[in-house]
CSV table of C-alpha atoms in Angstrom, one decimal:
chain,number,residue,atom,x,y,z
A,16,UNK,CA,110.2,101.8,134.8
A,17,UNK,CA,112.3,98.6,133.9
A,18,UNK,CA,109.1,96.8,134.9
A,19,UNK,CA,107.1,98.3,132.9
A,20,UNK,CA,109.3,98.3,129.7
A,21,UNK,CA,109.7,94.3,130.6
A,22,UNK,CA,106.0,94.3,130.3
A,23,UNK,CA,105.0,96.0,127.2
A,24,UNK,CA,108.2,95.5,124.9
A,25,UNK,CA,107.5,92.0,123.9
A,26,UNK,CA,104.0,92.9,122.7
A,27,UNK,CA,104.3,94.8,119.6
A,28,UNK,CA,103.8,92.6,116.6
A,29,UNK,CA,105.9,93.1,113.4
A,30,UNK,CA,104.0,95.1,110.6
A,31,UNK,CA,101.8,96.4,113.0
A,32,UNK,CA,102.2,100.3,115.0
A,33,UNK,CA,103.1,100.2,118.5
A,34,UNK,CA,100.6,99.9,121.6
A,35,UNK,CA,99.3,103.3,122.7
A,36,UNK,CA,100.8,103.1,125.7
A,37,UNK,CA,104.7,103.6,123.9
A,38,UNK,CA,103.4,106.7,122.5
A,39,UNK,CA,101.5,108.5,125.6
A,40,UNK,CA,103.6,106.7,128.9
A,41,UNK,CA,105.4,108.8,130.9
A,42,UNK,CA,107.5,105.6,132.2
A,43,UNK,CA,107.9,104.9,128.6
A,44,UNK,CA,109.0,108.4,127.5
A,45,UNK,CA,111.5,108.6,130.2
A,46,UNK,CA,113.2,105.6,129.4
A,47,UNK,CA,112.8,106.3,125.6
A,48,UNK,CA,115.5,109.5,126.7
A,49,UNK,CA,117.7,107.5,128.9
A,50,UNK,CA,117.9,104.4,126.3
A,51,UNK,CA,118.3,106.5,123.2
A,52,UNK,CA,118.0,110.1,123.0
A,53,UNK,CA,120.6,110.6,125.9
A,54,UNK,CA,123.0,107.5,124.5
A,55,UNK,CA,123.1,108.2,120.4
A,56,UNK,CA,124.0,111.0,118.9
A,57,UNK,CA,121.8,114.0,118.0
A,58,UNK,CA,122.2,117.4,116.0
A,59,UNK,CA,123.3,120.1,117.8
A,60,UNK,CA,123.8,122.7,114.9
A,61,UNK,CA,125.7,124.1,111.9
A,62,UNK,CA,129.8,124.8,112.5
A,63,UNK,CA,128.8,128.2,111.0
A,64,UNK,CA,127.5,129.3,113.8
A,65,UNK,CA,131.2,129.3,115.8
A,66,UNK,CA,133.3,130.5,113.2
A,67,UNK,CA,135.7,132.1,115.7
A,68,UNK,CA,138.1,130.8,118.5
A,69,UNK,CA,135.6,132.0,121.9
A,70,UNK,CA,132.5,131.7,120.2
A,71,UNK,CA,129.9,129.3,121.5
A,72,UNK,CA,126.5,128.2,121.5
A,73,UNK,CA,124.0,125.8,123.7
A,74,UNK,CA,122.4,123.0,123.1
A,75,UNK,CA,120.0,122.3,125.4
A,76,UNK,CA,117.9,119.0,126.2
A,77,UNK,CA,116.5,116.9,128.2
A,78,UNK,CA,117.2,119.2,131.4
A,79,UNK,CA,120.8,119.0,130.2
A,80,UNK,CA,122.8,122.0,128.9
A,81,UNK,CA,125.4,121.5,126.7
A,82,UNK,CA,128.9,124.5,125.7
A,83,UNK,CA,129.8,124.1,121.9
A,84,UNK,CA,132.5,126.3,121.7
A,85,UNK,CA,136.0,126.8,118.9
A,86,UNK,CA,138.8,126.3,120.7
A,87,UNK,CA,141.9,128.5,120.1
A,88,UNK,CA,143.2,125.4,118.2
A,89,UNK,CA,139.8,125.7,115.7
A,90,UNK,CA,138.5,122.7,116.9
A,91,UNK,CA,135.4,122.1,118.3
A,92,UNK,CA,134.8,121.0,121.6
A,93,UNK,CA,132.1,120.5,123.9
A,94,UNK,CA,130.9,120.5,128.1
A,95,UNK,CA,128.2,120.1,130.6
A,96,UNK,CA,127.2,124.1,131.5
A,97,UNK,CA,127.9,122.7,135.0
A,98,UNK,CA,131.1,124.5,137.2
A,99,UNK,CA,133.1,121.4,139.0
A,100,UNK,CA,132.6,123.7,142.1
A,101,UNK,CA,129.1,123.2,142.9
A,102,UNK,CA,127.5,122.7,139.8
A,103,UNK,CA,126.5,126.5,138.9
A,104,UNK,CA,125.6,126.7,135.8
A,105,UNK,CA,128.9,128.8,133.5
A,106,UNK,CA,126.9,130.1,130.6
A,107,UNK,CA,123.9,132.3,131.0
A,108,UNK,CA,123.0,133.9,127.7
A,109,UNK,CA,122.7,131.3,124.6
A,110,UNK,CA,125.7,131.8,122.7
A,111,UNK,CA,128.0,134.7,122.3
A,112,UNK,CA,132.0,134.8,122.5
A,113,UNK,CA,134.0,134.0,125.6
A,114,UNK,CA,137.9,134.2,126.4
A,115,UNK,CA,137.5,131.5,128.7
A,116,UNK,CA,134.4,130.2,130.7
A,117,UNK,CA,134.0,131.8,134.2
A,118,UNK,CA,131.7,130.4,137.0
A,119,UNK,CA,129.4,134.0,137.7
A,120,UNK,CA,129.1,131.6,141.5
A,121,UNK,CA,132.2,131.7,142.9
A,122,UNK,CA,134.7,132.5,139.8
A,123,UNK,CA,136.2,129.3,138.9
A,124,UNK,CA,137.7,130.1,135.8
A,125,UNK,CA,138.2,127.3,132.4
A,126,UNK,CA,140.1,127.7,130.1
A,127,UNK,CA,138.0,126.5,126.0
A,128,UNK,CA,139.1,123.7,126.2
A,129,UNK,CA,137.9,122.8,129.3
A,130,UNK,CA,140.8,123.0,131.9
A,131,UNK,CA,140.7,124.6,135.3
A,132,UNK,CA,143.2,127.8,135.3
A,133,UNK,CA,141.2,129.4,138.3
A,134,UNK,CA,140.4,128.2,141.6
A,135,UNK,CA,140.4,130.6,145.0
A,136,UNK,CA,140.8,129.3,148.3
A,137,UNK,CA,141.3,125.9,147.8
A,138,UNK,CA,143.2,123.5,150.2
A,139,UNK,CA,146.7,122.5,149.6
A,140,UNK,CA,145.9,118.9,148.1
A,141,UNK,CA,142.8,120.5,145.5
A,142,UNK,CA,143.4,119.1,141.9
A,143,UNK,CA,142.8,121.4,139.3
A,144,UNK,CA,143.9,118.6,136.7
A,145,UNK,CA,141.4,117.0,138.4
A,146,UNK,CA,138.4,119.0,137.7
A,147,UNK,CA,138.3,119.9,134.4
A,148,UNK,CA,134.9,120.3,132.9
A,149,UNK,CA,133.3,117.2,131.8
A,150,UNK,CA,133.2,116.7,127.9
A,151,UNK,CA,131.0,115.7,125.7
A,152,UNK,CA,131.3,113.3,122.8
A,153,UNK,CA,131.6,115.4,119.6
A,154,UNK,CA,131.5,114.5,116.0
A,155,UNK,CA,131.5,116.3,112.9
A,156,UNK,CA,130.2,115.5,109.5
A,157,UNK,CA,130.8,118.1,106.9
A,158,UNK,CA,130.3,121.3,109.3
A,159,UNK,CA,127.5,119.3,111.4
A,160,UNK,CA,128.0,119.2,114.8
A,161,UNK,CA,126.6,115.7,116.8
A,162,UNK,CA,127.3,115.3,120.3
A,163,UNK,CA,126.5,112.0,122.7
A,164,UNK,CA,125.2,112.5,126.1
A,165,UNK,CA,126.4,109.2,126.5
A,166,UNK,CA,129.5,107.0,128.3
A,167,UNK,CA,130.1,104.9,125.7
A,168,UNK,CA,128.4,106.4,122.3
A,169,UNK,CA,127.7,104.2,119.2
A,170,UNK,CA,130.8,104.1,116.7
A,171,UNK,CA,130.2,107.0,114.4
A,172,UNK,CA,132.8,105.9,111.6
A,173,UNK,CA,130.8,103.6,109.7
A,174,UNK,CA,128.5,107.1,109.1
A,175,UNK,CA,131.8,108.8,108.2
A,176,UNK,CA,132.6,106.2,105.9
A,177,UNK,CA,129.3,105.5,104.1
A,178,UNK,CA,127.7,109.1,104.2
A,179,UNK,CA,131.0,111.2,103.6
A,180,UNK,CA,131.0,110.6,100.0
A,181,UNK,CA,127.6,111.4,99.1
A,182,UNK,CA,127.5,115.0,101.5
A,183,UNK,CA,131.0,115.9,100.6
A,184,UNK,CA,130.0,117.5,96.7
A,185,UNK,CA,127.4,119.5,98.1
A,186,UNK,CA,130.4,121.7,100.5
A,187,UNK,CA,128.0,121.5,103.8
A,188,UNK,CA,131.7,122.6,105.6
A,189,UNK,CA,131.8,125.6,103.5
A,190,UNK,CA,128.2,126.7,104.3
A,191,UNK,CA,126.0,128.9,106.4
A,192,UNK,CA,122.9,128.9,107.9
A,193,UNK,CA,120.2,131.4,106.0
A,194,UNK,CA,117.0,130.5,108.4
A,195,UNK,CA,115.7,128.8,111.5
A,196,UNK,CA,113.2,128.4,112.1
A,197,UNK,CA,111.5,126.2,115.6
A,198,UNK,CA,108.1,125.5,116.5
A,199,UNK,CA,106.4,122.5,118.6
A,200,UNK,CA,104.7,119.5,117.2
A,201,UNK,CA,102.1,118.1,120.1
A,202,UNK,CA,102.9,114.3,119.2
A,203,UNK,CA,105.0,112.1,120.7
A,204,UNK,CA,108.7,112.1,119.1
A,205,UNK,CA,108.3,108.1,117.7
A,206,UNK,CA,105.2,109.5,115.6
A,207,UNK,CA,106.8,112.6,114.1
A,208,UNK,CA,110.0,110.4,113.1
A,209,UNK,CA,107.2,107.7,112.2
A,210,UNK,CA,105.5,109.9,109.7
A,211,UNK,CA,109.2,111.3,108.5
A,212,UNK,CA,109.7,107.6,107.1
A,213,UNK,CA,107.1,107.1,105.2
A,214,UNK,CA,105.4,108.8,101.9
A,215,UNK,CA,102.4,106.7,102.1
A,216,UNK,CA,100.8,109.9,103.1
A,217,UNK,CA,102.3,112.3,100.6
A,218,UNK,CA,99.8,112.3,97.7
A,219,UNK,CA,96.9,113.1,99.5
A,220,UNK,CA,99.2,115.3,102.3
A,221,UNK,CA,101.6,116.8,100.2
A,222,UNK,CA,101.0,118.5,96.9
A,223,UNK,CA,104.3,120.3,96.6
A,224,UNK,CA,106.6,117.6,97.7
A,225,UNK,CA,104.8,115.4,95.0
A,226,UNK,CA,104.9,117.9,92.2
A,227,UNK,CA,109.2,117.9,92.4
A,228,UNK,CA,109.6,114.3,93.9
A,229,UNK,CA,108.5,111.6,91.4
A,230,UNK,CA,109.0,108.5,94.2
A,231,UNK,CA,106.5,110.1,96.1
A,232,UNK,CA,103.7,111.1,93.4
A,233,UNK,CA,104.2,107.6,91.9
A,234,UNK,CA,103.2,105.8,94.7
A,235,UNK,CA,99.5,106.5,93.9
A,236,UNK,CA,100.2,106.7,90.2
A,237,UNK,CA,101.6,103.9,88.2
A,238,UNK,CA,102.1,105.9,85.4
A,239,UNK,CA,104.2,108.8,87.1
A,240,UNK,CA,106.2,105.5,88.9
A,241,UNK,CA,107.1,104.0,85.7
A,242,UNK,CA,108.3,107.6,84.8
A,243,UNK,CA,109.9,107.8,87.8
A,244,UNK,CA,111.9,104.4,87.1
A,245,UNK,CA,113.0,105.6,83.9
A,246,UNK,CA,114.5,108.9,85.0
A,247,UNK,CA,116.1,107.1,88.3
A,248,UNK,CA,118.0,104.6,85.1
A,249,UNK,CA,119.7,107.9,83.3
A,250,UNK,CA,120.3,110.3,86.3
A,251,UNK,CA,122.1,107.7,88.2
A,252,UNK,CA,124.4,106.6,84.9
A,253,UNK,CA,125.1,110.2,84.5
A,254,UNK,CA,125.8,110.8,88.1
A,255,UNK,CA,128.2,107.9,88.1
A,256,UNK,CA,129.9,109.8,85.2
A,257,UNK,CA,130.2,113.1,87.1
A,258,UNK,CA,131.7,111.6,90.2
A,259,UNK,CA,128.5,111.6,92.2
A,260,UNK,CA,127.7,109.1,94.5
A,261,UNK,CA,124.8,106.7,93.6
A,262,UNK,CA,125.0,103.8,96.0
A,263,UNK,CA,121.9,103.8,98.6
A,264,UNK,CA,123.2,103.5,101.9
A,265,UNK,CA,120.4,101.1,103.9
A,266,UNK,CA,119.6,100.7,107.2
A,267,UNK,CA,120.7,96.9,108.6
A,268,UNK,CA,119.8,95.4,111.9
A,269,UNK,CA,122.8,97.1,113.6
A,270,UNK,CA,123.4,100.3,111.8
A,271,UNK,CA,121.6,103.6,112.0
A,272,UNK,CA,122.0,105.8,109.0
A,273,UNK,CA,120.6,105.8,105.7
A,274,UNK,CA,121.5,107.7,102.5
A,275,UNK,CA,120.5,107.9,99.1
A,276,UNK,CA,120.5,110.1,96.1
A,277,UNK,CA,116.8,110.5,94.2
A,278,UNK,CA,116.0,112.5,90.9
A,279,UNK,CA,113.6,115.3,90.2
A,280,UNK,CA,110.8,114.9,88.1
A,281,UNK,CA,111.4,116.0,84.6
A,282,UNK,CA,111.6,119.6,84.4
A,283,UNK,CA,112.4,120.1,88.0
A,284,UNK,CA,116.1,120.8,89.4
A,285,UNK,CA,115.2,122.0,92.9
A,286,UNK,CA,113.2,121.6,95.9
A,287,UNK,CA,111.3,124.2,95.3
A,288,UNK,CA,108.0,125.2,94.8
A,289,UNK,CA,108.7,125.8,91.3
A,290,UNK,CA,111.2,123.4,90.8
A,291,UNK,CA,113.9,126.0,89.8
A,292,UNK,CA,116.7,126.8,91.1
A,293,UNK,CA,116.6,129.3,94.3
A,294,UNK,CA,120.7,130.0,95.5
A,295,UNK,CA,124.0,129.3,94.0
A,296,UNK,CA,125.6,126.0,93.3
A,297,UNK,CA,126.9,124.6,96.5
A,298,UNK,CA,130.8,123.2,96.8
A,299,UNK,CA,131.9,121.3,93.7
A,300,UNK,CA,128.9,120.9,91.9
A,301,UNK,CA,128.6,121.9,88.5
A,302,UNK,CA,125.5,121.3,87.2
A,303,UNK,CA,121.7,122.2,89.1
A,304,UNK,CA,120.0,118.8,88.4
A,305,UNK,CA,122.3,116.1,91.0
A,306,UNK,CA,118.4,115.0,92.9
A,307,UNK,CA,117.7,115.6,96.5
A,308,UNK,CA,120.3,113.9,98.6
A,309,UNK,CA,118.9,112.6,101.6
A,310,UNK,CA,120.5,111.7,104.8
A,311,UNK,CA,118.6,110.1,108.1
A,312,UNK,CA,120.2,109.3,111.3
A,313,UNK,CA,118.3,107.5,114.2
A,314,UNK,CA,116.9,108.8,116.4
A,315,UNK,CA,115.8,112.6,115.2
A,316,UNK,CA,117.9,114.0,112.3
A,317,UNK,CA,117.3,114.5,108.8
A,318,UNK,CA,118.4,116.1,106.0
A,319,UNK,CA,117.6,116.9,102.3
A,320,UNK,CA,119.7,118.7,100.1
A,321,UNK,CA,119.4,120.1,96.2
A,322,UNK,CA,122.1,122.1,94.4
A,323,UNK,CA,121.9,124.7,95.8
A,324,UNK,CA,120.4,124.6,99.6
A,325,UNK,CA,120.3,121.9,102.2
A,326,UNK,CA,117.8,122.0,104.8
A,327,UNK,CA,118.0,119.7,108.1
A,328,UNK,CA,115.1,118.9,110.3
A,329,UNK,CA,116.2,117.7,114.0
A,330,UNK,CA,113.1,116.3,116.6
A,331,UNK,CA,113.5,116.6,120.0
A,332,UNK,CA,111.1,115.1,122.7
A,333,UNK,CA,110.0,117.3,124.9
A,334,UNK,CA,107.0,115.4,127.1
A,335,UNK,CA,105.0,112.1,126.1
A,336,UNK,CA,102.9,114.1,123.7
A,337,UNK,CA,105.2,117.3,122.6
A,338,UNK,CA,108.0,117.3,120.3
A,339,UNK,CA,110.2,120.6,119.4
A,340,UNK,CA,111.2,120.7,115.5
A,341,UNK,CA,114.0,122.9,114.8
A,342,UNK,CA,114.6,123.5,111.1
A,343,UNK,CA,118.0,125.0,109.8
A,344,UNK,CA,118.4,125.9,105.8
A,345,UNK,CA,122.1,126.3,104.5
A,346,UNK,CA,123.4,127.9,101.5
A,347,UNK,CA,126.9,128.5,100.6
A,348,UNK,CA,129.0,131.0,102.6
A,349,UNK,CA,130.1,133.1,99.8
A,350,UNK,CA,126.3,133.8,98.9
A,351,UNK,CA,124.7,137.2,99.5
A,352,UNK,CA,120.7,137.5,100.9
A,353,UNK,CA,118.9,140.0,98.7
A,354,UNK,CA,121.6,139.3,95.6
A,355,UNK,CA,122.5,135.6,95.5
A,356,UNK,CA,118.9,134.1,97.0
A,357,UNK,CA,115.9,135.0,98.4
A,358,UNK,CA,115.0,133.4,102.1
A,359,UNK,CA,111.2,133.3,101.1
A,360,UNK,CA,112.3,131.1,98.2
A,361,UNK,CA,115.0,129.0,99.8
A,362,UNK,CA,112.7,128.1,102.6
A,363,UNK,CA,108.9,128.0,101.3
A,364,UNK,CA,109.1,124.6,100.1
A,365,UNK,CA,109.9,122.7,103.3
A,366,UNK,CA,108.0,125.3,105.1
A,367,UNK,CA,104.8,124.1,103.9
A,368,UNK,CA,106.0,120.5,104.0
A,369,UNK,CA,106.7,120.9,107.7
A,370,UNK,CA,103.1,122.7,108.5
A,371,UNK,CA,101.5,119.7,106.7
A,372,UNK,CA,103.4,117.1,108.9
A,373,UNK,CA,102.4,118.7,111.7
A,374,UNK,CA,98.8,119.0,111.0
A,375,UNK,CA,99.4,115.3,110.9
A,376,UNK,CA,101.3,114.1,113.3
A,377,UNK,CA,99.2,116.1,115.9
A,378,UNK,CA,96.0,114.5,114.0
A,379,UNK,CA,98.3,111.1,114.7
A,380,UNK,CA,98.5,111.6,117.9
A,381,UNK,CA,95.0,112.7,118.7
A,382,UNK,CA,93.9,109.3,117.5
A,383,UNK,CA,96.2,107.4,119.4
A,384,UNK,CA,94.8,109.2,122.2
A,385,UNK,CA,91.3,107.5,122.0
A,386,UNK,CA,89.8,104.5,123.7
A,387,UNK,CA,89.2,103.0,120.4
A,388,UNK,CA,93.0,103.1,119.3
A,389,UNK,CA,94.5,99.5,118.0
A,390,UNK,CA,98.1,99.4,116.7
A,391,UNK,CA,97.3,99.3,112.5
A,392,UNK,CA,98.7,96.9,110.0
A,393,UNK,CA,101.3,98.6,108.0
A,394,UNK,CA,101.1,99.4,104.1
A,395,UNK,CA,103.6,97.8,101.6
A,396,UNK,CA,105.5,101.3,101.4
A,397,UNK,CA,105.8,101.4,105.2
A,398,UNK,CA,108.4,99.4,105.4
A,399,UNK,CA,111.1,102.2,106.7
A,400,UNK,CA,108.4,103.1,109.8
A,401,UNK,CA,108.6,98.9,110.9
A,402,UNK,CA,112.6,98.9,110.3
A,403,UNK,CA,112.8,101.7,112.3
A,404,UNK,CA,110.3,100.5,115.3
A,405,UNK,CA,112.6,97.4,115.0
A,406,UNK,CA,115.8,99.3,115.9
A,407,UNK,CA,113.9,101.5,118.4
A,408,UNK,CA,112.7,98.3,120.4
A,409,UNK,CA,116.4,96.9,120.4
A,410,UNK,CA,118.1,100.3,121.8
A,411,UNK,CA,115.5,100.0,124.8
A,412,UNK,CA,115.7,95.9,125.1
A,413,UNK,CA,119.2,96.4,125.3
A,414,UNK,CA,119.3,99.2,127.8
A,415,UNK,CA,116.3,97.4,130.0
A,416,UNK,CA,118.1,93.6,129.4
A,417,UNK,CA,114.5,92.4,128.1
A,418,UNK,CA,114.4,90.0,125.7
């Protein structure tokens, strides 16, 4: 494998997509999991869904399965499913509420936070301090819950610092989870996050996003980008003057999340199809027309948010060519269904977002597929797909030591 990376990383050409062989490789797609996916951290769900001490879900990937659970204490913690016994797996159904965490094997018995109480028939010298479940690295950013696979994860308080601010009006802590909703993409997981950093494709591909999102429709429309400009001007002065924060958090050479605040079209307060307004205001906010707020993490999360619903898309790789989307809306907690908000509402405008991206990341990766394929020469609004092939080639450089 380490060959082969040697071999093909210094290839790619800046500006340009990457070789097909990054997208369809097995070698490739293994070491894309053991260089990124199973070293940064990923999504592993809303806080919402473990409001209780006991209660616990998994999050399983890459052959790995992962316990969140809420600990007596309230806090969240998280383990390999594997007993220290003989590596049974603890946790059969996919969430539910436990006392403690016993082995259905031989009966080892954990305590939530991860402690060995429980241990028959062991010799006189065993350790039960000693064989605590292993934990997994766990952050949390405004009721979402990241975990690292890894030894030594990337420092996650520069995204506390720079992204805290911007989530924290919107009361993502004090939310809940209205709809998930999973389905597969059959591309390869660097062309769905590819096509996730772009709108070069969204006039032609996405009518809807286009009708609320005035970055996007201006980009073949200098008329609607001039508008665009103008509104950015006064909704960014006025958020300033409501205690909103404005400043567009980039990505740099050695950082890996991104936020920034954009406006609505005139007329338009939500992302929606209609542009109005589909659940209550969420935490603080006062007022329906604060933009979309939108937050990426490399590798595989995003998230958009309105007033009054957020919606997060996280991409896992499955195999070279198949990717597994989940997508999780949130509203606030104190909001009824069938009173407060409607889920066909809340939902329908990233649902048909998400089919369309599909359509063409599978049409993506068709292409790529062919004999004929050549890495293309990127656009002038492509520019977030090459910073992020950048990043992506120096995570694998550095796990691989090529240069």
């Amino acid at each position: 494998m380490e060959r082969t990376a040697t071999r093909l990383l210094p290839d790619r050409t800046s500006g340009f997509s990457l070789e097909q062989r990054f997208y369809r490789d097995p070698d490739i797609f293994e070491l894309d999991l053991e260089s990124i996916h199973l070293r940064q951290w990923l999504f592993a769900g809303h806080s919402s869904r473990i409001p209780k001490p006991g209660d616990y879900f998994l999050f399983e990937f890459a052959g790995e399965s992962i316990i969140v659970v809420r600990g007596p204490d309230l806090e969240i913690h998280a383990f390999f499913n594997v007993c220290r016994h003989r590596g049974s797996r603890l946790c059969r159904e996919k969430s539910g509420n436990v006392r403690g965490f016993v082995c259905p094997y031989h009966h080892w018995t954990y305590r939530l936070d991860g402690r060995l109480v429980s241990a028959r028939s062991m010799p006189e010298d065993f350790s039960a301090e000693n064989n605590s479940l292993e934990t997994v690295h766990t952050q949390t950013l405004e009721g979402m819950i990241f975990l690292s696979l890894g030894v030594d994860p990337p420092d996650f308080e520069p995204v506390k610092r720079d992204v805290l601010p911007h989530l924290r009006p919107h009361g993502l802590a004090k939310a809940k989870i209205c709809h998930t909703s999973r389905y597969d993409i059959r591309a390869n997981w660097k062309l769905v996050v590819e096509n996730s950093r772009e709108c070069y494709h969204c006039p032609p591909a996405h009518p809807e996003y286009c009708r609320i999102m005035g970055f996007a429709a201006g980009i073949d429309s200098p008329r609607i980008a001039a508008e665009d400009e103008v509104i950015t001007r006064e909704r960014m002065a006025h958020w300033n003057t409501i205690g909103l924060e404005t400043r567009v958090i980039d990505f740099t050479e050695s950082t890996w999340h991104h936020a920034i605040r954009m406006p609505f079209r005139k007329g338009h307060f939500c992302q929606s199809l209609d542009g109005k307004a589909v659940a209550p205001l969420m935490g603080t906010l006062t007022e329906r027309d604060v933009g979309a707020l939108a937050v990426i993490l490399y590798p595989t999360f995003w998230f958009e948010a309105s007033a009054d619903y957020a919606m997060i898309q996280r991409f896992l790789p499955v195999a070279p060519e198949l990717t597994t989307v989940e997508i999780n809306w949130l509203v606030d907690e104190a909001a009824t269904e069938g009173v407060d908000y409607d889920v066909d509402r809340v939902t329908a405008f990233w649902r048909a977002t998400a089919e369309q991206d599909r359509a063409i990341c599978e049409d993506n990766q068709a292409g790529v597929n062919s004999r004929h394929y050549r890495p293309g020469r990127y656009s002038l609004v492509e520019a977030e797909v090459d910073k992020f092939l950048r990043w992506y080639l120096a995570q694998v450089r550095s796990e691989t030591g090529s240069s």
